[in-house]
Amino acid sequence: MSMMRIGGLASGMDIDKIVGDLMKVERAPIDKLKQKKQLLEWQRDAYRDMNRLLNDLDKHIFDGVMRQSTFLQKKVTSSNENVVTATATPSAANQTVEISNITQLATAARWTSDAIQTVGTFDPNAKLKDVTFIVGGVTHVNLTSPLNVKLAVTDPSGATKDVEISIDPDTDTLQSVISKLNQHGDLGVNAFYDDVTKKVVINKKETGAGASIQLIEGQELFRAFGFTAALNNFELTGKTDGQNAKFTINGLQTERTSNTFTINDMTYTLKNTHAGTVTITSSTNTDAIFNSIKSFVDKYNETIDEINKKLKETRYRDYQPLTDEQREQLTEKQAEKWEEKAKSGILRGDSILSNALSSMRQALYRKVDGVEDGFSQLAQIGITTTPNYLEGGKLIIDEAKLRQKIEENPDAIYRLFSNNGEGNAKGIVLQLRDEIKKTMKSIEDKAGNTLKTANQYIIGKSILDIDTRISAAEDRLRRVEDRYWKQFSAMEKAVQRANSQSMYLMNAFGGGAQ
């Protein structure tokens, strides 16, 4: 039950203000606790920002210079890209290939119907049962019974598959039948109906000679669709044979069922016939490898630059977190500027981050055992530390030297970075990742992450302790405020009684007489 508060009616004093001023003094320790809590929360968030930064670097390493494929990238050039283009897998050897005498390109087999004839105007979306087809110019055909179409499909490779498609004239249309043909994976065709010529065209997806579609059952359906010479157990009529690509590669005359084919980890694409010779060259993609290494160096420099900024950031100790009352007295922009100063230097000189920079530098600068001479240290491939000590150990690249080393032996550079060894034989970026993970673990132990509860890390426990102290202090504050109000209420009542007695005496002794 709340106590009735009397606010100075008898005494004429501003009791609200007096109690408020007294409570400001009493509240000062709580404000200090809240400021301390705010500093801890800012420190926690700043640590987590550093962990996100380190995690980004770790991912960058994993997706880039840690992968062997990064250092096996190939550059493939063609002397005539209008005729032949090519790509190479990372495992492809550097080579020069000549392709000549491309006498024909691979094409796909095609089956084309005659124009569909019907009684009345033909609607390809009409139910088959509602259409009267004219076959051979005289025969009127109505498809009324369910059909089970069977086809024997032979691919250019020579593999044969049996395909069955159920057709219901009560529900199916020409267009739905075409959809069933296209959607059947074993058939492997792209079919369509051309409403101008009224013909159905069936194209085999795979190019090459030897493709076949043999009609086992369902001649009445295909005859109605314009394949008027179609008979069961025969090749579907209206066929244009597919053909193989024919060419010469490094003096060998050969054929392929497709215009795109792979030989010795090189994939070639023939685009046009050509009587002359096209030269295809596969070489180390120095630009791509260089850019991958440069990207790593840039990311590393960016990371240590951000960490160094935090370690050296100025601490403004006169700028403490704002209390609620102080915030109310400032504009939003003023409050932002104040907090910017108050947050500054929150990780200044932090030992976790200082140790991280030191361990990361040591990981990168050491020699890797078991790697070819001239490739066992970063400096040997053109990557060194900036001479400006104020930059905190940033890396710089001698571009000419690094490109030369890439062209000389990209695999040795990969092993410098990611050699799968133990101790001093471990690649530098593998060692760097180990140090990054150790640092991230130390930061998580101190500042947690979004998955940890407050009692699972050091700063979180400190915040919980402060919350407990704030709660206890606020309980005490309420009791103190109630005591003040009781005291002032008692004073008001006493003043009121004194005023009443004074009025009584004045009246009793004629204070009110004329």
mmCIF file of C-alpha atoms in Angstrom, residues 91-419:
data_model
loop_
_atom_site.group_PDB
_atom_site.id
_atom_site.type_symbol
_atom_site.label_atom_id
_atom_site.label_comp_id
_atom_site.label_asym_id
_atom_site.label_seq_id
_atom_site.Cartn_x
_atom_site.Cartn_y
_atom_site.Cartn_z
ATOM 1 C CA SER A 91 45.300 -30.131 -62.795
ATOM 2 C CA ALA A 92 45.874 -29.592 -66.527
ATOM 3 C CA ALA A 93 49.490 -29.406 -67.653
ATOM 4 C CA ASN A 94 50.744 -26.306 -69.440
ATOM 5 C CA GLN A 95 50.517 -27.262 -73.104
ATOM 6 C CA THR A 96 50.027 -26.128 -76.685
ATOM 7 C CA VAL A 97 47.449 -27.932 -78.836
ATOM 8 C CA GLU A 98 46.673 -27.523 -82.546
ATOM 9 C CA ILE A 99 43.171 -28.183 -83.873
ATOM 10 C CA SER A 100 42.744 -28.149 -87.661
ATOM 11 C CA ASN A 101 40.562 -29.361 -90.531
ATOM 12 C CA ILE A 102 37.219 -28.994 -88.750
ATOM 13 C CA THR A 103 35.148 -30.413 -91.610
ATOM 14 C CA GLN A 104 31.835 -30.597 -89.751
ATOM 15 C CA LEU A 105 30.282 -29.717 -86.403
ATOM 16 C CA ALA A 106 28.208 -32.096 -84.310
ATOM 17 C CA THR A 107 24.461 -31.732 -84.785
ATOM 18 C CA ALA A 108 21.473 -33.387 -83.132
ATOM 19 C CA ALA A 109 18.978 -35.712 -84.784
ATOM 20 C CA ARG A 110 15.586 -34.205 -85.561
ATOM 21 C CA TRP A 111 12.167 -35.643 -86.434
ATOM 22 C CA THR A 112 9.712 -33.341 -88.236
ATOM 23 C CA SER A 113 6.080 -34.158 -88.906
ATOM 24 C CA ASP A 114 3.952 -33.208 -91.872
ATOM 25 C CA ALA A 115 1.393 -30.494 -91.259
ATOM 26 C CA ILE A 116 -1.339 -31.698 -88.901
ATOM 27 C CA GLN A 117 -4.690 -31.912 -90.717
ATOM 28 C CA THR A 118 -8.045 -31.867 -88.939
ATOM 29 C CA VAL A 119 -11.719 -31.403 -89.658
ATOM 30 C CA GLY A 120 -12.265 -27.751 -88.767
ATOM 31 C CA THR A 121 -9.781 -25.412 -87.136
ATOM 32 C CA PHE A 122 -7.166 -27.175 -85.015
ATOM 33 C CA ASP A 123 -6.606 -25.990 -81.444
ATOM 34 C CA PRO A 124 -3.411 -27.503 -79.931
ATOM 35 C CA ASN A 125 -4.958 -27.032 -76.469
ATOM 36 C CA ALA A 126 -8.173 -28.905 -77.317
ATOM 37 C CA LYS A 127 -8.807 -32.301 -75.738
ATOM 38 C CA LEU A 128 -7.686 -35.015 -78.165
ATOM 39 C CA LYS A 129 -11.099 -36.720 -77.983
ATOM 40 C CA ASP A 130 -12.694 -33.566 -79.376
ATOM 41 C CA VAL A 131 -10.429 -33.378 -82.472
ATOM 42 C CA THR A 132 -11.024 -35.261 -85.738
ATOM 43 C CA PHE A 133 -7.644 -35.817 -87.383
ATOM 44 C CA ILE A 134 -7.198 -36.401 -91.113
ATOM 45 C CA VAL A 135 -4.483 -38.958 -91.868
ATOM 46 C CA GLY A 136 -3.205 -39.545 -95.365
ATOM 47 C CA GLY A 137 -5.634 -36.988 -96.730
ATOM 48 C CA VAL A 138 -8.728 -39.225 -96.384
ATOM 49 C CA THR A 139 -8.800 -41.140 -93.096
ATOM 50 C CA HIS A 140 -10.691 -39.451 -90.288
ATOM 51 C CA VAL A 141 -9.273 -40.455 -86.891
ATOM 52 C CA ASN A 142 -10.742 -39.799 -83.463
ATOM 53 C CA LEU A 143 -8.570 -40.663 -80.464
ATOM 54 C CA THR A 144 -10.982 -41.826 -77.785
ATOM 55 C CA SER A 145 -9.285 -44.679 -75.930
ATOM 56 C CA PRO A 146 -6.330 -44.380 -73.517
ATOM 57 C CA LEU A 147 -2.997 -45.021 -75.245
ATOM 58 C CA ASN A 148 0.246 -46.473 -73.921
ATOM 59 C CA VAL A 149 2.993 -45.078 -76.148
ATOM 60 C CA LYS A 150 6.215 -47.109 -76.139
ATOM 61 C CA LEU A 151 9.492 -45.867 -77.606
ATOM 62 C CA ALA A 152 13.001 -47.347 -77.835
ATOM 63 C CA VAL A 153 15.452 -44.441 -77.583
ATOM 64 C CA THR A 154 19.090 -44.800 -78.659
ATOM 65 C CA ASP A 155 21.561 -42.067 -77.734
ATOM 66 C CA PRO A 156 24.587 -41.117 -79.891
ATOM 67 C CA SER A 157 26.716 -43.123 -77.455
ATOM 68 C CA GLY A 158 24.792 -46.259 -78.456
ATOM 69 C CA ALA A 159 22.943 -46.687 -75.146
ATOM 70 C CA THR A 160 19.286 -47.689 -75.601
ATOM 71 C CA LYS A 161 16.429 -47.104 -73.165
ATOM 72 C CA ASP A 162 12.747 -48.037 -73.290
ATOM 73 C CA VAL A 163 10.333 -45.191 -72.651
ATOM 74 C CA GLU A 164 6.617 -45.457 -71.908
ATOM 75 C CA ILE A 165 4.153 -42.549 -71.854
ATOM 76 C CA SER A 166 0.462 -42.841 -70.969
ATOM 77 C CA ILE A 167 -1.938 -40.690 -72.993
ATOM 78 C CA ASP A 168 -5.586 -40.084 -72.061
ATOM 79 C CA PRO A 169 -7.595 -38.397 -74.878
ATOM 80 C CA ASP A 170 -10.213 -37.309 -72.318
ATOM 81 C CA THR A 171 -7.701 -35.027 -70.585
ATOM 82 C CA ASP A 172 -4.612 -34.743 -72.817
ATOM 83 C CA THR A 173 -4.045 -32.194 -75.594
ATOM 84 C CA LEU A 174 -1.310 -31.905 -78.203
ATOM 85 C CA GLN A 175 0.496 -29.438 -75.942
ATOM 86 C CA SER A 176 0.230 -31.693 -72.874
ATOM 87 C CA VAL A 177 1.584 -34.639 -74.892
ATOM 88 C CA ILE A 178 4.538 -32.466 -75.999
ATOM 89 C CA SER A 179 5.129 -31.541 -72.331
ATOM 90 C CA LYS A 180 5.203 -35.229 -71.400
ATOM 91 C CA LEU A 181 7.760 -35.880 -74.131
ATOM 92 C CA ASN A 182 9.940 -32.987 -72.956
ATOM 93 C CA GLN A 183 9.724 -33.884 -69.287
ATOM 94 C CA HIS A 184 10.690 -37.533 -69.689
ATOM 95 C CA GLY A 185 14.393 -37.637 -68.809
ATOM 96 C CA ASP A 186 15.106 -40.936 -70.589
ATOM 97 C CA LEU A 187 13.705 -39.594 -73.853
ATOM 98 C CA GLY A 188 16.069 -36.593 -73.858
ATOM 99 C CA VAL A 189 14.268 -34.389 -76.392
ATOM 100 C CA ASN A 190 13.026 -30.839 -76.897
ATOM 101 C CA ALA A 191 9.729 -31.006 -78.772
ATOM 102 C CA PHE A 192 7.477 -28.176 -79.919
ATOM 103 C CA TYR A 193 4.459 -27.438 -82.134
ATOM 104 C CA ASP A 194 4.663 -24.616 -84.699
ATOM 105 C CA ASP A 195 1.188 -23.189 -85.223
ATOM 106 C CA VAL A 196 2.211 -21.504 -88.500
ATOM 107 C CA THR A 197 3.363 -24.642 -90.323
ATOM 108 C CA LYS A 198 1.205 -26.875 -88.070
ATOM 109 C CA LYS A 199 4.160 -29.227 -87.678
ATOM 110 C CA VAL A 200 5.548 -31.042 -84.652
ATOM 111 C CA VAL A 201 9.355 -31.024 -84.293
ATOM 112 C CA ILE A 202 11.245 -33.368 -81.978
ATOM 113 C CA ASN A 203 14.934 -32.502 -81.412
ATOM 114 C CA LYS A 204 17.328 -34.802 -79.587
ATOM 115 C CA LYS A 205 19.125 -32.898 -76.852
ATOM 116 C CA GLU A 206 22.404 -34.712 -77.402
ATOM 117 C CA THR A 207 24.325 -34.088 -80.586
ATOM 118 C CA GLY A 208 26.026 -36.799 -82.585
ATOM 119 C CA ALA A 209 25.366 -39.506 -85.142
ATOM 120 C CA GLY A 210 23.537 -42.675 -84.186
ATOM 121 C CA ALA A 211 20.589 -41.234 -82.241
ATOM 122 C CA SER A 212 17.338 -43.064 -82.885
ATOM 123 C CA ILE A 213 13.703 -43.080 -81.697
ATOM 124 C CA GLN A 214 11.943 -46.323 -82.605
ATOM 125 C CA LEU A 215 8.168 -46.413 -82.271
ATOM 126 C CA ILE A 216 7.179 -49.692 -80.545
ATOM 127 C CA GLU A 217 3.534 -48.850 -79.785
ATOM 128 C CA GLY A 218 1.394 -45.785 -80.417
ATOM 129 C CA GLN A 219 1.452 -45.307 -84.207
ATOM 130 C CA GLU A 220 -2.119 -43.945 -84.214
ATOM 131 C CA LEU A 221 -1.080 -41.001 -81.983
ATOM 132 C CA PHE A 222 2.012 -40.080 -84.035
ATOM 133 C CA ARG A 223 0.155 -40.513 -87.341
ATOM 134 C CA ALA A 224 -2.523 -38.141 -86.068
ATOM 135 C CA PHE A 225 0.239 -35.662 -85.155
ATOM 136 C CA GLY A 226 1.513 -35.618 -88.737
ATOM 137 C CA PHE A 227 4.061 -38.422 -88.717
ATOM 138 C CA THR A 228 1.891 -40.025 -91.388
ATOM 139 C CA ALA A 229 4.337 -42.784 -92.330
ATOM 140 C CA ALA A 230 4.888 -43.836 -88.696
ATOM 141 C CA LEU A 231 4.586 -47.575 -88.090
ATOM 142 C CA ASN A 232 5.095 -49.661 -84.985
ATOM 143 C CA ASN A 233 8.561 -51.253 -84.640
ATOM 144 C CA PHE A 234 10.136 -48.739 -87.015
ATOM 145 C CA GLU A 235 12.158 -45.519 -86.701
ATOM 146 C CA LEU A 236 9.918 -42.506 -86.189
ATOM 147 C CA THR A 237 9.445 -40.863 -89.590
ATOM 148 C CA GLY A 238 10.599 -37.422 -90.725
ATOM 149 C CA LYS A 239 14.123 -37.940 -89.389
ATOM 150 C CA THR A 240 17.154 -35.783 -90.099
ATOM 151 C CA ASP A 241 20.217 -37.654 -88.880
ATOM 152 C CA GLY A 242 22.547 -36.102 -86.363
ATOM 153 C CA GLN A 243 26.246 -35.987 -87.140
ATOM 154 C CA ASN A 244 29.559 -36.076 -85.278
ATOM 155 C CA ALA A 245 32.102 -33.292 -85.171
ATOM 156 C CA LYS A 246 35.088 -34.158 -87.381
ATOM 157 C CA PHE A 247 38.473 -32.529 -86.869
ATOM 158 C CA THR A 248 42.208 -33.104 -86.432
ATOM 159 C CA ILE A 249 43.961 -32.556 -83.093
ATOM 160 C CA ASN A 250 47.765 -32.524 -83.003
ATOM 161 C CA GLY A 251 47.796 -34.479 -86.277
ATOM 162 C CA LEU A 252 45.206 -37.101 -85.231
ATOM 163 C CA GLN A 253 41.993 -37.224 -87.289
ATOM 164 C CA THR A 254 39.087 -37.952 -84.943
ATOM 165 C CA GLU A 255 35.363 -37.515 -84.278
ATOM 166 C CA ARG A 256 33.272 -36.501 -81.269
ATOM 167 C CA THR A 257 29.526 -36.740 -80.743
ATOM 168 C CA SER A 258 29.565 -33.271 -79.138
ATOM 169 C CA ASN A 259 31.150 -29.982 -80.125
ATOM 170 C CA THR A 260 32.349 -29.716 -76.513
ATOM 171 C CA PHE A 261 34.751 -32.430 -75.377
ATOM 172 C CA THR A 262 37.589 -32.945 -72.889
ATOM 173 C CA ILE A 263 41.082 -34.296 -73.591
ATOM 174 C CA ASN A 264 43.851 -34.292 -70.943
ATOM 175 C CA ASP A 265 41.921 -31.972 -68.570
ATOM 176 C CA MET A 266 41.349 -29.425 -71.365
ATOM 177 C CA THR A 267 37.762 -28.835 -72.464
ATOM 178 C CA TYR A 268 37.395 -27.648 -76.068
ATOM 179 C CA THR A 269 34.362 -26.133 -77.785
ATOM 180 C CA LEU A 270 34.165 -26.152 -81.601
ATOM 181 C CA LYS A 271 32.152 -23.210 -82.922
ATOM 182 C CA ASN A 272 32.626 -23.263 -86.686
ATOM 183 C CA THR A 273 34.052 -25.416 -89.443
ATOM 184 C CA HIS A 274 37.541 -24.325 -90.441
ATOM 185 C CA ALA A 275 40.120 -25.581 -92.912
ATOM 186 C CA GLY A 276 43.109 -23.999 -91.175
ATOM 187 C CA THR A 277 44.798 -24.508 -87.807
ATOM 188 C CA VAL A 278 43.808 -23.023 -84.449
ATOM 189 C CA THR A 279 46.407 -23.015 -81.667
ATOM 190 C CA ILE A 280 45.224 -23.474 -78.078
ATOM 191 C CA THR A 281 47.705 -22.592 -75.308
ATOM 192 C CA SER A 282 47.317 -23.424 -71.623
ATOM 193 C CA SER A 283 49.633 -21.657 -69.168
ATOM 194 C CA THR A 284 49.790 -20.655 -65.521
ATOM 195 C CA ASN A 285 47.314 -17.856 -64.829
ATOM 196 C CA THR A 286 49.822 -15.562 -63.159
ATOM 197 C CA ASP A 287 47.349 -12.665 -62.924
ATOM 198 C CA ALA A 288 44.706 -14.724 -61.103
ATOM 199 C CA ILE A 289 47.222 -16.221 -58.649
ATOM 200 C CA PHE A 290 48.842 -12.829 -58.024
ATOM 201 C CA ASN A 291 45.437 -11.247 -57.388
ATOM 202 C CA SER A 292 44.538 -13.997 -54.903
ATOM 203 C CA ILE A 293 47.757 -13.410 -52.949
ATOM 204 C CA LYS A 294 47.317 -9.632 -53.111
ATOM 205 C CA SER A 295 43.752 -10.009 -51.858
ATOM 206 C CA PHE A 296 45.034 -11.968 -48.862
ATOM 207 C CA VAL A 297 47.731 -9.371 -48.125
ATOM 208 C CA ASP A 298 45.176 -6.541 -48.388
ATOM 209 C CA LYS A 299 42.778 -8.348 -46.047
ATOM 210 C CA TYR A 300 45.545 -9.070 -43.543
ATOM 211 C CA ASN A 301 46.715 -5.428 -43.615
ATOM 212 C CA GLU A 302 43.149 -4.192 -43.207
ATOM 213 C CA THR A 303 42.675 -6.475 -40.198
ATOM 214 C CA ILE A 304 45.827 -5.528 -38.320
ATOM 215 C CA ASP A 305 45.190 -1.860 -39.131
ATOM 216 C CA GLU A 306 41.781 -2.034 -37.425
ATOM 217 C CA ILE A 307 43.263 -3.861 -34.429
ATOM 218 C CA ASN A 308 46.094 -1.315 -34.132
ATOM 219 C CA LYS A 309 43.574 1.536 -34.225
ATOM 220 C CA LYS A 310 41.724 -0.001 -31.292
ATOM 221 C CA LEU A 311 44.951 -0.529 -29.352
ATOM 222 C CA LYS A 312 46.066 3.086 -29.881
ATOM 223 C CA GLU A 313 42.678 4.811 -29.692
ATOM 224 C CA THR A 314 42.628 7.779 -27.306
ATOM 225 C CA ARG A 315 40.828 7.232 -24.001
ATOM 226 C CA TYR A 316 38.846 10.281 -22.814
ATOM 227 C CA ARG A 317 38.372 9.517 -19.122
ATOM 228 C CA ASP A 318 36.452 12.738 -18.518
ATOM 229 C CA TYR A 319 33.756 11.446 -20.853
ATOM 230 C CA GLN A 320 31.812 8.833 -18.901
ATOM 231 C CA PRO A 321 28.567 7.226 -20.136
ATOM 232 C CA LEU A 322 25.637 9.608 -19.838
ATOM 233 C CA THR A 323 23.101 9.182 -17.064
ATOM 234 C CA ASP A 324 19.415 9.371 -17.979
ATOM 235 C CA GLU A 325 19.223 12.884 -16.541
ATOM 236 C CA GLN A 326 22.318 14.038 -18.440
ATOM 237 C CA ARG A 327 20.984 12.608 -21.689
ATOM 238 C CA GLU A 328 17.721 14.545 -21.309
ATOM 239 C CA GLN A 329 19.694 17.791 -21.146
ATOM 240 C CA LEU A 330 21.460 17.164 -24.482
ATOM 241 C CA THR A 331 20.272 17.106 -28.078
ATOM 242 C CA GLU A 332 20.471 13.796 -29.927
ATOM 243 C CA LYS A 333 23.530 14.965 -31.869
ATOM 244 C CA GLN A 334 25.258 16.191 -28.705
ATOM 245 C CA ALA A 335 24.578 12.862 -27.010
ATOM 246 C CA GLU A 336 26.045 10.975 -30.007
ATOM 247 C CA LYS A 337 29.230 13.046 -29.931
ATOM 248 C CA TRP A 338 29.561 12.558 -26.187
ATOM 249 C CA GLU A 339 29.149 8.781 -26.482
ATOM 250 C CA GLU A 340 31.662 8.680 -29.308
ATOM 251 C CA LYS A 341 34.219 10.172 -26.913
ATOM 252 C CA ALA A 342 33.090 7.915 -24.053
ATOM 253 C CA LYS A 343 33.518 4.768 -26.204
ATOM 254 C CA SER A 344 36.910 5.828 -27.528
ATOM 255 C CA GLY A 345 39.856 3.788 -26.259
ATOM 256 C CA ILE A 346 37.693 1.086 -24.735
ATOM 257 C CA LEU A 347 40.264 -1.527 -25.897
ATOM 258 C CA ARG A 348 43.350 0.693 -25.671
ATOM 259 C CA GLY A 349 46.455 -1.379 -24.883
ATOM 260 C CA ASP A 350 44.394 -4.570 -24.591
ATOM 261 C CA SER A 351 46.646 -7.580 -23.933
ATOM 262 C CA ILE A 352 44.551 -10.075 -25.922
ATOM 263 C CA LEU A 353 44.764 -7.968 -29.074
ATOM 264 C CA SER A 354 48.424 -7.053 -28.524
ATOM 265 C CA ASN A 355 49.343 -10.715 -28.157
ATOM 266 C CA ALA A 356 47.275 -11.537 -31.256
ATOM 267 C CA LEU A 357 49.236 -9.099 -33.416
ATOM 268 C CA SER A 358 52.518 -10.474 -32.144
ATOM 269 C CA SER A 359 51.562 -14.131 -32.734
ATOM 270 C CA MET A 360 50.140 -13.375 -36.205
ATOM 271 C CA ARG A 361 53.361 -11.631 -37.242
ATOM 272 C CA GLN A 362 55.462 -14.534 -35.989
ATOM 273 C CA ALA A 363 53.306 -17.005 -37.946
ATOM 274 C CA LEU A 364 53.862 -15.117 -41.204
ATOM 275 C CA TYR A 365 57.537 -14.271 -40.898
ATOM 276 C CA ARG A 366 58.946 -17.682 -40.043
ATOM 277 C CA LYS A 367 60.583 -20.201 -42.387
ATOM 278 C CA VAL A 368 58.635 -23.273 -43.485
ATOM 279 C CA ASP A 369 60.714 -26.460 -43.464
ATOM 280 C CA GLY A 370 60.468 -28.897 -46.367
ATOM 281 C CA VAL A 371 59.610 -26.264 -48.987
ATOM 282 C CA GLU A 372 61.856 -25.739 -51.998
ATOM 283 C CA ASP A 373 64.774 -23.324 -51.556
ATOM 284 C CA GLY A 374 63.789 -19.802 -52.509
ATOM 285 C CA PHE A 375 60.166 -20.409 -51.511
ATOM 286 C CA SER A 376 60.345 -21.118 -47.782
ATOM 287 C CA GLN A 377 59.722 -17.552 -46.512
ATOM 288 C CA LEU A 378 57.469 -14.709 -47.583
ATOM 289 C CA ALA A 379 60.412 -12.407 -48.187
ATOM 290 C CA GLN A 380 61.816 -14.860 -50.749
ATOM 291 C CA ILE A 381 58.731 -14.506 -52.949
ATOM 292 C CA GLY A 382 58.553 -10.707 -52.692
ATOM 293 C CA ILE A 383 56.360 -10.128 -49.631
ATOM 294 C CA THR A 384 58.006 -8.175 -46.794
ATOM 295 C CA THR A 385 57.107 -5.990 -43.820
ATOM 296 C CA THR A 386 56.788 -2.256 -44.307
ATOM 297 C CA PRO A 387 59.814 -0.373 -42.926
ATOM 298 C CA ASN A 388 57.469 2.103 -41.203
ATOM 299 C CA TYR A 389 57.128 0.680 -37.667
ATOM 300 C CA LEU A 390 54.115 2.946 -37.057
ATOM 301 C CA GLU A 391 52.116 0.782 -39.478
ATOM 302 C CA GLY A 392 52.287 -2.133 -37.068
ATOM 303 C CA GLY A 393 53.712 -4.844 -39.296
ATOM 304 C CA LYS A 394 51.761 -4.407 -42.513
ATOM 305 C CA LEU A 395 52.865 -6.436 -45.524
ATOM 306 C CA ILE A 396 54.040 -4.952 -48.827
ATOM 307 C CA ILE A 397 54.421 -6.737 -52.170
ATOM 308 C CA ASP A 398 57.242 -6.510 -54.687
ATOM 309 C CA GLU A 399 54.965 -7.165 -57.667
ATOM 310 C CA ALA A 400 57.680 -8.002 -60.198
ATOM 311 C CA LYS A 401 59.374 -10.486 -57.872
ATOM 312 C CA LEU A 402 56.106 -12.166 -56.828
ATOM 313 C CA ARG A 403 54.978 -12.566 -60.446
ATOM 314 C CA GLN A 404 58.369 -14.078 -61.325
ATOM 315 C CA LYS A 405 58.072 -16.582 -58.464
ATOM 316 C CA ILE A 406 54.513 -17.489 -59.482
ATOM 317 C CA GLU A 407 55.596 -18.245 -63.018
ATOM 318 C CA GLU A 408 58.606 -20.167 -61.712
ATOM 319 C CA ASN A 409 56.786 -22.491 -59.295
ATOM 320 C CA PRO A 410 53.214 -21.777 -58.163
ATOM 321 C CA ASP A 411 53.019 -25.115 -56.335
ATOM 322 C CA ALA A 412 55.977 -24.166 -54.110
ATOM 323 C CA ILE A 413 54.167 -20.947 -53.159
ATOM 324 C CA TYR A 414 51.086 -23.000 -52.288
ATOM 325 C CA ARG A 415 53.212 -25.188 -49.999
ATOM 326 C CA LEU A 416 54.741 -22.084 -48.383
ATOM 327 C CA PHE A 417 51.221 -20.989 -47.527
ATOM 328 C CA SER A 418 49.499 -24.293 -46.805
ATOM 329 C CA ASN A 419 52.056 -27.083 -46.462
#
